[in-house]
Amino acid sequence: MTTEEVVGEHLGRAVPTSAAAARHHVQHLLRGLLPAPGVDPRDDLTLADVLLVTSELVTNAIRHGGGVTHFSAEVTDDGLHLSVGDRSDAVPHTTPRTGTDGRFAVGGYGWPLIHRLGRDVAVVPLPGGGKTIRVVVPLG
């Protein structure tokens, strides 16, 4: 990550200030692990899923959590382990898709997508306030 993409540091690690910066970090991490785009459509879908989950986690931390306080991405045999911390104690929830007037509500897609595309989703409250959301996204 470049200096412009960093809001601060957490345990000596750069913290992305945008979903684009987080996606860039994850793409760099996965470079060489997945074939080049267009080689295998299944891997293109895997990369799209990973980047979507990354975007949703970071966007939600910025929009609803007071900013990203921690970000990590690690590849293991289980898949990509993402961890995103923010300043809010509020646990994410699913927004009803329609309002009281019967019209479709705006937003509320991210949390269900994270659950659909990832596994082992956990919300971990932090002792000093805030939370970390952890999720594993399969890579195959």
Short mmCIF file of C-alpha atoms in Angstrom, two decimals, residues 9-96:
data_model
loop_
_atom_site.label_atom_id
_atom_site.label_comp_id
_atom_site.label_asym_id
_atom_site.label_seq_id
_atom_site.Cartn_x
_atom_site.Cartn_y
_atom_site.Cartn_z
CA GLU A 9 -0.91 1.76 11.49
CA HIS A 10 -2.11 -1.07 13.66
CA LEU A 11 0.58 -3.29 15.12
CA GLY A 12 2.97 -1.94 12.50
CA ARG A 13 0.71 -2.86 9.58
CA ALA A 14 -0.74 -0.44 7.07
CA VAL A 15 -4.48 0.16 7.38
CA PRO A 16 -6.35 0.87 4.12
CA THR A 17 -8.40 4.05 3.91
CA SER A 18 -10.62 2.75 1.11
CA ALA A 19 -12.11 -0.43 -0.27
CA ALA A 20 -9.99 0.06 -3.40
CA ALA A 21 -6.78 0.06 -1.33
CA ALA A 22 -7.88 -3.12 0.46
CA ARG A 23 -8.75 -4.81 -2.84
CA HIS A 24 -5.36 -3.83 -4.24
CA HIS A 25 -3.64 -5.40 -1.22
CA VAL A 26 -5.63 -8.64 -1.60
CA GLN A 27 -4.98 -8.80 -5.35
CA HIS A 28 -1.26 -8.39 -4.70
CA LEU A 29 -1.41 -11.13 -2.05
CA LEU A 30 -3.19 -13.54 -4.42
CA ARG A 31 -0.98 -12.78 -7.43
CA GLY A 32 0.57 -16.06 -8.48
CA LEU A 33 -1.86 -18.19 -6.48
CA LEU A 34 -4.65 -17.97 -9.06
CA PRO A 35 -4.20 -18.23 -12.85
CA ALA A 36 -4.23 -15.03 -14.89
CA PRO A 37 -7.72 -13.58 -15.54
CA GLY A 38 -9.51 -15.34 -18.36
CA VAL A 39 -7.49 -18.57 -18.05
CA ASP A 40 -10.02 -20.37 -15.88
CA PRO A 41 -13.50 -18.83 -15.40
CA ARG A 42 -13.83 -20.57 -12.03
CA ASP A 43 -10.79 -18.68 -10.77
CA ASP A 44 -12.18 -15.42 -12.18
CA LEU A 45 -15.31 -16.01 -10.08
CA THR A 46 -13.20 -16.85 -7.03
CA LEU A 47 -11.26 -13.61 -7.39
CA ALA A 48 -14.49 -11.64 -7.87
CA ASP A 49 -15.94 -13.20 -4.68
CA VAL A 50 -12.79 -12.45 -2.68
CA LEU A 51 -12.67 -8.84 -3.85
CA LEU A 52 -16.39 -8.34 -3.20
CA VAL A 53 -16.11 -9.61 0.38
CA THR A 54 -13.02 -7.44 0.92
CA SER A 55 -14.86 -4.38 -0.41
CA GLU A 56 -17.94 -4.99 1.70
CA LEU A 57 -15.99 -5.47 4.93
CA VAL A 58 -13.90 -2.34 4.46
CA THR A 59 -16.78 -0.23 3.15
CA ASN A 60 -18.94 -1.21 6.13
CA ALA A 61 -16.11 -0.40 8.55
CA ILE A 62 -15.74 3.05 6.97
CA ARG A 63 -19.46 3.78 6.54
CA HIS A 64 -20.87 2.28 9.74
CA GLY A 65 -17.91 1.58 12.03
CA GLY A 66 -16.07 4.87 12.31
CA GLY A 67 -13.19 3.78 10.07
CA VAL A 68 -10.84 0.86 9.66
CA THR A 69 -8.63 0.27 12.69
CA HIS A 70 -7.20 -3.09 11.63
CA PHE A 71 -6.86 -4.97 8.36
CA SER A 72 -5.22 -8.28 7.63
CA ALA A 73 -5.41 -10.82 4.84
CA GLU A 74 -3.70 -14.18 4.94
CA VAL A 75 -3.85 -17.21 2.66
CA THR A 76 -3.99 -20.65 4.28
CA ASP A 77 -5.12 -24.09 3.16
CA ASP A 78 -8.67 -23.06 4.18
CA GLY A 79 -8.76 -20.00 1.93
CA LEU A 80 -8.29 -16.28 2.37
CA HIS A 81 -8.63 -15.18 6.00
CA LEU A 82 -9.80 -11.57 6.20
CA SER A 83 -9.91 -9.56 9.40
CA VAL A 84 -11.23 -5.99 9.50
CA GLY A 85 -11.51 -3.96 12.69
CA ASP A 86 -13.45 -0.76 13.30
CA ARG A 87 -14.35 1.61 16.16
CA SER A 88 -18.02 0.63 16.54
CA ASP A 89 -19.40 -1.84 19.07
CA ALA A 90 -22.53 -2.36 16.93
CA VAL A 91 -22.94 -5.86 15.50
CA PRO A 92 -23.85 -5.84 11.78
CA HIS A 93 -27.37 -6.90 10.90
CA THR A 94 -29.42 -7.54 7.81
CA THR A 95 -31.67 -4.69 6.73
CA PRO A 96 -35.21 -5.68 5.76
#
